[in-house]
PDB file of C-alpha atoms in Angstrom:
ATOM      1  CA  MET G  27      77.279 123.942  73.218  1.00  0.00           C
ATOM      2  CA  LEU G  28      80.272 126.352  74.498  1.00  0.00           C
ATOM      3  CA  ILE G  29      82.866 128.419  72.487  1.00  0.00           C
ATOM      4  CA  ALA G  30      85.842 129.672  74.113  1.00  0.00           C
ATOM      5  CA  GLU G  31      87.656 131.149  71.565  1.00  0.00           C
ATOM      6  CA  ASP G  32      89.580 134.734  72.229  1.00  0.00           C
ATOM      7  CA  GLU G  33      89.340 135.982  68.765  1.00  0.00           C
ATOM      8  CA  ARG G  34      85.841 137.891  69.588  1.00  0.00           C
ATOM      9  CA  MET G  35      84.808 138.464  66.359  1.00  0.00           C
ATOM     10  CA  LEU G  36      85.542 134.477  65.229  1.00  0.00           C
ATOM     11  CA  ALA G  37      83.684 133.570  68.355  1.00  0.00           C
ATOM     12  CA  ASP G  38      80.808 135.661  67.821  1.00  0.00           C
ATOM     13  CA  SER G  39      80.708 134.899  64.185  1.00  0.00           C
ATOM     14  CA  ILE G  40      80.690 130.819  65.208  1.00  0.00           C
ATOM     15  CA  ALA G  41      78.151 131.200  67.314  1.00  0.00           C
ATOM     16  CA  GLU G  42      75.924 132.944  65.248  1.00  0.00           C
ATOM     17  CA  GLY G  43      76.347 130.187  62.457  1.00  0.00           C
ATOM     18  CA  LEU G  44      75.497 127.480  65.019  1.00  0.00           C
ATOM     19  CA  ARG G  45      72.391 128.979  66.152  1.00  0.00           C
ATOM     20  CA  ALA G  46      70.937 129.399  62.880  1.00  0.00           C
ATOM     21  CA  GLU G  47      71.430 125.419  62.642  1.00  0.00           C
ATOM     22  CA  ALA G  48      69.042 125.674  66.159  1.00  0.00           C
ATOM     23  CA  LEU G  49      71.902 125.049  68.339  1.00  0.00           C
ATOM     24  CA  ALA G  50      72.216 127.019  71.628  1.00  0.00           C
ATOM     25  CA  VAL G  51      75.008 128.167  72.270  1.00  0.00           C
ATOM     26  CA  ASP G  52      77.393 129.910  74.987  1.00  0.00           C
ATOM     27  CA  VAL G  53      80.487 131.899  74.338  1.00  0.00           C
ATOM     28  CA  VAL G  54      83.568 132.642  76.568  1.00  0.00           C
ATOM     29  CA  TYR G  55      86.997 134.394  75.780  1.00  0.00           C
ATOM     30  CA  ASP G  56      89.399 132.714  77.938  1.00  0.00           C
ATOM     31  CA  GLY G  57      89.981 129.594  79.779  1.00  0.00           C
ATOM     32  CA  ASP G  58      89.048 130.844  82.669  1.00  0.00           C
ATOM     33  CA  ALA G  59      85.523 131.953  82.133  1.00  0.00           C
ATOM     34  CA  ALA G  60      85.295 128.279  80.437  1.00  0.00           C
ATOM     35  CA  LEU G  61      86.400 126.331  83.198  1.00  0.00           C
ATOM     36  CA  GLU G  62      83.453 128.596  84.959  1.00  0.00           C
ATOM     37  CA  ARG G  63      80.710 127.667  82.622  1.00  0.00           C
ATOM     38  CA  LEU G  64      81.772 124.288  82.531  1.00  0.00           C
ATOM     39  CA  GLY G  65      81.451 123.563  86.428  1.00  0.00           C
ATOM     40  CA  VAL G  66      77.951 124.880  86.217  1.00  0.00           C
ATOM     41  CA  ASN G  67      76.794 123.953  82.861  1.00  0.00           C
ATOM     42  CA  ASP G  68      76.099 120.775  81.312  1.00  0.00           C
ATOM     43  CA  TYR G  69      77.224 120.989  77.828  1.00  0.00           C
ATOM     44  CA  ASP G  70      77.393 118.479  74.849  1.00  0.00           C
ATOM     45  CA  VAL G  71      80.061 120.021  72.846  1.00  0.00           C
ATOM     46  CA  LEU G  72      82.953 122.251  73.431  1.00  0.00           C
ATOM     47  CA  VAL G  73      84.634 124.394  70.897  1.00  0.00           C
ATOM     48  CA  LEU G  74      88.218 124.931  72.413  1.00  0.00           C
ATOM     49  CA  ASP G  75      90.960 127.279  70.848  1.00  0.00           C
ATOM     50  CA  ARG G  76      93.822 125.699  71.928  1.00  0.00           C
ATOM     51  CA  ASP G  77      95.619 129.081  72.908  1.00  0.00           C
ATOM     52  CA  LEU G  78      93.548 130.922  75.283  1.00  0.00           C
ATOM     53  CA  PRO G  79      94.480 133.350  77.663  1.00  0.00           C
ATOM     54  CA  VAL G  80      94.244 133.180  81.274  1.00  0.00           C
ATOM     55  CA  VAL G  81      94.154 129.082  81.712  1.00  0.00           C
ATOM     56  CA  HIS G  82      95.320 127.813  78.510  1.00  0.00           C
ATOM     57  CA  GLY G  83      93.281 125.711  76.367  1.00  0.00           C
ATOM     58  CA  ASP G  84      95.510 122.818  77.033  1.00  0.00           C
ATOM     59  CA  ASP G  85      94.787 123.079  80.740  1.00  0.00           C
ATOM     60  CA  VAL G  86      91.398 123.450  79.984  1.00  0.00           C
ATOM     61  CA  CYS G  87      91.137 120.405  78.074  1.00  0.00           C
ATOM     62  CA  ARG G  88      93.405 118.370  80.283  1.00  0.00           C
ATOM     63  CA  ALA G  89      90.904 119.419  83.150  1.00  0.00           C
ATOM     64  CA  VAL G  90      87.882 117.834  80.646  1.00  0.00           C
ATOM     65  CA  ALA G  91      89.200 114.899  80.851  1.00  0.00           C
ATOM     66  CA  GLU G  92      90.401 114.564  84.139  1.00  0.00           C
ATOM     67  CA  SER G  93      86.190 115.116  85.115  1.00  0.00           C
ATOM     68  CA  ASP G  94      83.354 113.376  85.150  1.00  0.00           C
ATOM     69  CA  ALA G  95      81.796 115.603  82.438  1.00  0.00           C
ATOM     70  CA  LEU G  96      80.251 114.035  79.620  1.00  0.00           C
ATOM     71  CA  VAL G  97      80.842 116.917  76.961  1.00  0.00           C
ATOM     72  CA  ARG G  98      82.866 116.496  73.914  1.00  0.00           C
ATOM     73  CA  VAL G  99      85.877 118.515  73.279  1.00  0.00           C
ATOM     74  CA  LEU G 100      86.314 119.705  69.572  1.00  0.00           C
ATOM     75  CA  MET G 101      89.811 121.688  69.896  1.00  0.00           C
ATOM     76  CA  LEU G 102      90.501 124.272  67.032  1.00  0.00           C
ATOM     77  CA  THR G 103      94.342 125.730  66.584  1.00  0.00           C
ATOM     78  CA  ALA G 104      96.488 127.146  63.809  1.00  0.00           C
ATOM     79  CA  ALA G 105      98.938 124.368  64.541  1.00  0.00           C
ATOM     80  CA  VAL G 106      98.495 122.460  61.584  1.00  0.00           C
ATOM     81  CA  THR G 107     101.760 119.914  62.490  1.00  0.00           C
ATOM     82  CA  VAL G 108     101.034 116.024  62.974  1.00  0.00           C
ATOM     83  CA  PRO G 109     102.714 116.458  66.240  1.00  0.00           C
ATOM     84  CA  ALA G 110     100.800 119.339  67.424  1.00  0.00           C
ATOM     85  CA  ARG G 111      97.595 117.330  66.428  1.00  0.00           C
ATOM     86  CA  VAL G 112      98.425 114.111  68.136  1.00  0.00           C
ATOM     87  CA  ASP G 113      99.460 116.490  71.269  1.00  0.00           C
ATOM     88  CA  GLY G 114      95.803 117.715  71.903  1.00  0.00           C
ATOM     89  CA  LEU G 115      94.153 114.421  71.198  1.00  0.00           C
ATOM     90  CA  ARG G 116      96.572 112.699  73.641  1.00  0.00           C
ATOM     91  CA  LEU G 117      95.423 115.614  76.370  1.00  0.00           C
ATOM     92  CA  GLY G 118      92.001 114.459  75.999  1.00  0.00           C
ATOM     93  CA  ALA G 119      89.979 116.053  72.568  1.00  0.00           C
ATOM     94  CA  ASP G 120      87.523 114.395  70.765  1.00  0.00           C
ATOM     95  CA  ASP G 121      88.439 115.559  67.431  1.00  0.00           C
ATOM     96  CA  TYR G 122      90.747 118.394  66.300  1.00  0.00           C
ATOM     97  CA  LEU G 123      90.332 121.426  63.850  1.00  0.00           C
ATOM     98  CA  THR G 124      92.892 123.374  62.170  1.00  0.00           C
ATOM     99  CA  LYS G 125      92.381 127.412  61.600  1.00  0.00           C
ATOM    100  CA  PRO G 126      91.374 128.584  58.772  1.00  0.00           C
ATOM    101  CA  PHE G 127      88.248 126.048  58.608  1.00  0.00           C
ATOM    102  CA  ALA G 128      85.120 125.678  56.915  1.00  0.00           C
ATOM    103  CA  PHE G 129      82.001 126.611  59.094  1.00  0.00           C
ATOM    104  CA  GLU G 130      80.580 123.654  56.824  1.00  0.00           C
ATOM    105  CA  GLU G 131      82.942 121.293  58.240  1.00  0.00           C
ATOM    106  CA  LEU G 132      82.914 122.530  61.964  1.00  0.00           C
ATOM    107  CA  VAL G 133      78.670 122.052  62.149  1.00  0.00           C
ATOM    108  CA  ALA G 134      79.400 118.211  60.428  1.00  0.00           C
ATOM    109  CA  ARG G 135      81.794 117.812  63.288  1.00  0.00           C
ATOM    110  CA  ILE G 136      80.207 119.229  66.161  1.00  0.00           C
ATOM    111  CA  GLN G 137      76.790 117.189  65.485  1.00  0.00           C
ATOM    112  CA  ALA G 138      79.191 114.284  65.276  1.00  0.00           C
ATOM    113  CA  LEU G 139      80.258 115.099  68.635  1.00  0.00           C
ATOM    114  CA  GLY G 140      76.797 115.875  69.874  1.00  0.00           C
ATOM    115  CA  ARG G 141      75.512 112.543  68.725  1.00  0.00           C
ATOM    116  CA  ARG G 142      78.595 110.714  70.581  1.00  0.00           C
ATOM    117  CA  ALA G 143      77.831 112.847  74.309  1.00  0.00           C
ATOM    118  CA  ARG G 144      74.215 111.322  74.340  1.00  0.00           C
ATOM    119  CA  PRO G 145      73.009 108.099  74.527  1.00  0.00           C
ATOM    120  CA  ALA G 146      72.675 106.083  71.489  1.00  0.00           C
ATOM    121  CA  ALA G 147      69.817 107.123  69.259  1.00  0.00           C
ATOM    122  CA  PRO G 148      68.207 105.970  65.922  1.00  0.00           C
ATOM    123  CA  PRO G 149      68.772 108.234  63.170  1.00  0.00           C
ATOM    124  CA  THR G 150      64.958 108.879  63.023  1.00  0.00           C
ATOM    125  CA  LEU G 151      62.993 109.275  66.202  1.00  0.00           C
ATOM    126  CA  GLU G 152      59.152 108.030  66.382  1.00  0.00           C
ATOM    127  CA  ARG G 153      57.241 108.401  69.274  1.00  0.00           C
ATOM    128  CA  GLY G 154      53.151 109.352  69.851  1.00  0.00           C
ATOM    129  CA  GLY G 155      52.753 109.283  65.763  1.00  0.00           C
ATOM    130  CA  ILE G 156      55.237 111.880  65.325  1.00  0.00           C
ATOM    131  CA  ARG G 157      58.729 111.333  63.335  1.00  0.00           C
ATOM    132  CA  LEU G 158      61.526 113.119  63.645  1.00  0.00           C
ATOM    133  CA  ASP G 159      64.540 112.760  61.650  1.00  0.00           C
ATOM    134  CA  PRO G 160      67.401 115.176  62.698  1.00  0.00           C
ATOM    135  CA  SER G 161      69.753 115.158  59.839  1.00  0.00           C
ATOM    136  CA  ARG G 162      67.176 116.124  57.502  1.00  0.00           C
ATOM    137  CA  ARG G 163      65.337 118.377  59.787  1.00  0.00           C
ATOM    138  CA  GLU G 164      61.941 116.993  58.792  1.00  0.00           C
ATOM    139  CA  VAL G 165      58.735 116.392  61.282  1.00  0.00           C
ATOM    140  CA  TYR G 166      55.492 114.306  60.243  1.00  0.00           C
ATOM    141  CA  ARG G 167      52.317 113.619  61.857  1.00  0.00           C
ATOM    142  CA  ASP G 168      50.830 110.436  61.144  1.00  0.00           C
ATOM    143  CA  GLY G 169      52.407 111.161  57.886  1.00  0.00           C
ATOM    144  CA  ARG G 170      51.860 114.711  57.638  1.00  0.00           C
ATOM    145  CA  TYR G 171      54.685 116.880  56.931  1.00  0.00           C
ATOM    146  CA  VAL G 172      54.989 119.531  59.958  1.00  0.00           C
ATOM    147  CA  ARG G 173      56.591 122.607  58.854  1.00  0.00           C
ATOM    148  CA  LEU G 174      58.574 124.224  61.852  1.00  0.00           C
ATOM    149  CA  ALA G 175      60.440 126.675  63.155  1.00  0.00           C
ATOM    150  CA  ARG G 176      63.841 126.120  64.650  1.00  0.00           C
ATOM    151  CA  LYS G 177      63.204 126.566  67.736  1.00  0.00           C
ATOM    152  CA  GLU G 178      60.171 124.484  67.734  1.00  0.00           C
ATOM    153  CA  PHE G 179      62.057 121.838  66.010  1.00  0.00           C
ATOM    154  CA  GLY G 180      64.430 122.052  68.753  1.00  0.00           C
ATOM    155  CA  LEU G 181      62.107 121.757  71.705  1.00  0.00           C
ATOM    156  CA  LEU G 182      60.566 118.336  69.753  1.00  0.00           C
ATOM    157  CA  ALA G 183      63.766 116.982  69.482  1.00  0.00           C
ATOM    158  CA  GLU G 184      64.449 117.531  73.338  1.00  0.00           C
ATOM    159  CA  LEU G 185      61.125 115.912  74.185  1.00  0.00           C
ATOM    160  CA  MET G 186      61.298 112.954  71.547  1.00  0.00           C
ATOM    161  CA  ARG G 187      64.882 111.953  72.992  1.00  0.00           C
ATOM    162  CA  ALA G 188      63.517 111.762  76.567  1.00  0.00           C
ATOM    163  CA  ASP G 189      61.814 108.759  75.558  1.00  0.00           C
ATOM    164  CA  GLY G 190      58.761 109.518  77.233  1.00  0.00           C
ATOM    165  CA  ALA G 191      60.687 110.983  80.309  1.00  0.00           C
ATOM    166  CA  ILE G 192      59.552 114.251  82.017  1.00  0.00           C
ATOM    167  CA  VAL G 193      61.660 117.352  80.791  1.00  0.00           C
ATOM    168  CA  SER G 194      61.280 120.559  83.190  1.00  0.00           C
ATOM    169  CA  ALA G 195      61.483 124.330  81.706  1.00  0.00           C
ATOM    170  CA  GLU G 196      64.666 125.140  82.624  1.00  0.00           C
ATOM    171  CA  ARG G 197      66.185 121.708  80.786  1.00  0.00           C
ATOM    172  CA  LEU G 198      64.618 122.896  77.819  1.00  0.00           C
ATOM    173  CA  LEU G 199      65.651 126.336  77.825  1.00  0.00           C
ATOM    174  CA  GLU G 200      69.376 125.321  78.849  1.00  0.00           C
ATOM    175  CA  LYS G 201      68.999 122.668  75.620  1.00  0.00           C
ATOM    176  CA  VAL G 202      67.245 124.767  72.709  1.00  0.00           C
ATOM    177  CA  TRP G 203      68.291 128.486  73.628  1.00  0.00           C
ATOM    178  CA  ASP G 204      71.304 129.803  75.022  1.00  0.00           C
ATOM    179  CA  GLU G 205      72.985 131.758  78.033  1.00  0.00           C
ATOM    180  CA  HIS G 206      70.942 135.019  77.032  1.00  0.00           C
ATOM    181  CA  ALA G 207      67.944 133.500  77.809  1.00  0.00           C
ATOM    182  CA  ASP G 208      65.804 135.138  80.758  1.00  0.00           C
ATOM    183  CA  PRO G 209      65.228 132.268  83.196  1.00  0.00           C
ATOM    184  CA  PHE G 210      61.781 133.829  84.182  1.00  0.00           C
ATOM    185  CA  THR G 211      60.524 134.056  80.384  1.00  0.00           C
ATOM    186  CA  ASN G 212      57.750 132.373  79.152  1.00  0.00           C
ATOM    187  CA  THR G 213      59.325 131.398  75.650  1.00  0.00           C
ATOM    188  CA  VAL G 214      59.250 127.723  76.652  1.00  0.00           C
ATOM    189  CA  ARG G 215      55.280 127.917  76.883  1.00  0.00           C
ATOM    190  CA  VAL G 216      54.876 130.339  74.213  1.00  0.00           C
ATOM    191  CA  THR G 217      57.191 127.492  71.861  1.00  0.00           C
ATOM    192  CA  LEU G 218      55.120 124.970  73.258  1.00  0.00           C
ATOM    193  CA  MET G 219      52.233 126.425  72.235  1.00  0.00           C
ATOM    194  CA  LYS G 220      53.145 127.180  68.819  1.00  0.00           C
ATOM    195  CA  LEU G 221      54.226 123.391  68.197  1.00  0.00           C
ATOM    196  CA  ARG G 222      51.004 122.123  69.742  1.00  0.00           C
ATOM    197  CA  ARG G 223      49.324 123.815  67.168  1.00  0.00           C
ATOM    198  CA  LYS G 224      51.055 122.691  64.298  1.00  0.00           C
ATOM    199  CA  LEU G 225      51.385 119.173  65.361  1.00  0.00           C
ATOM    200  CA  GLY G 226      47.754 119.368  65.566  1.00  0.00           C
ATOM    201  CA  ASP G 227      44.941 117.446  67.828  1.00  0.00           C
ATOM    202  CA  PRO G 228      44.932 115.201  69.964  1.00  0.00           C
ATOM    203  CA  SER G 229      47.823 117.250  71.444  1.00  0.00           C
ATOM    204  CA  VAL G 230      50.832 114.345  72.161  1.00  0.00           C
ATOM    205  CA  ILE G 231      52.733 116.959  74.220  1.00  0.00           C
ATOM    206  CA  GLU G 232      51.236 116.632  78.041  1.00  0.00           C
ATOM    207  CA  THR G 233      52.312 118.967  80.779  1.00  0.00           C
ATOM    208  CA  VAL G 234      53.144 117.743  83.821  1.00  0.00           C
ATOM    209  CA  PRO G 235      52.341 120.602  86.710  1.00  0.00           C
ATOM    210  CA  GLY G 236      55.109 121.581  88.955  1.00  0.00           C
ATOM    211  CA  ALA G 237      57.604 119.281  86.892  1.00  0.00           C
ATOM    212  CA  GLY G 238      57.677 119.506  83.135  1.00  0.00           C
ATOM    213  CA  TYR G 239      56.651 118.345  80.066  1.00  0.00           C
ATOM    214  CA  ARG G 240      56.643 114.703  78.016  1.00  0.00           C
ATOM    215  CA  ILE G 241      55.548 113.235  74.992  1.00  0.00           C
ATOM    216  CA  PRO G 242      54.163 109.867  76.712  1.00  0.00           C
TER     217      PRO G 242
END
């Protein structure tokens, strides 16, 4: 997801909290940078401050609405009046949250928008003897509870959502980590190794040479 917020301390604080929820987060501090990132990255959710410098948040929202992007927009603003909220929604925002806000509510709204940004999926994902519950953040292998670290859980969730399709290492890096991750790193491979060990034998995650990984 992408956070576009010009109050740097607030933006960085939100990002830190969301990363603790196992979300991959990029941060920009003006509207021009937001448009640039949206042009090159595939985000599920955009948390958009309405009063951005350089390019106003309204213009960013309008550009997203007029594009073919599937990203969902959660608009943040200090304005509390009903007309202000209505204006934001008419611009193309999918949801609206006024400042100050409770972080728990922000997370819940982002998660709801993230579900809408993806094709409909059952609340619990099941494949290859694995059952993954995204809301409870629980994983079971053949009825055995498996305790996973945040990135391991996020990686497994992406593979489960692919429904048997191959997912490239680059795609996993984009969805589970963030812009600070080195594209040449072996982080995905190392995390997969740990995940496979925790899930146990026989290995359910298949490596497709030159292409990526899948759960067949």
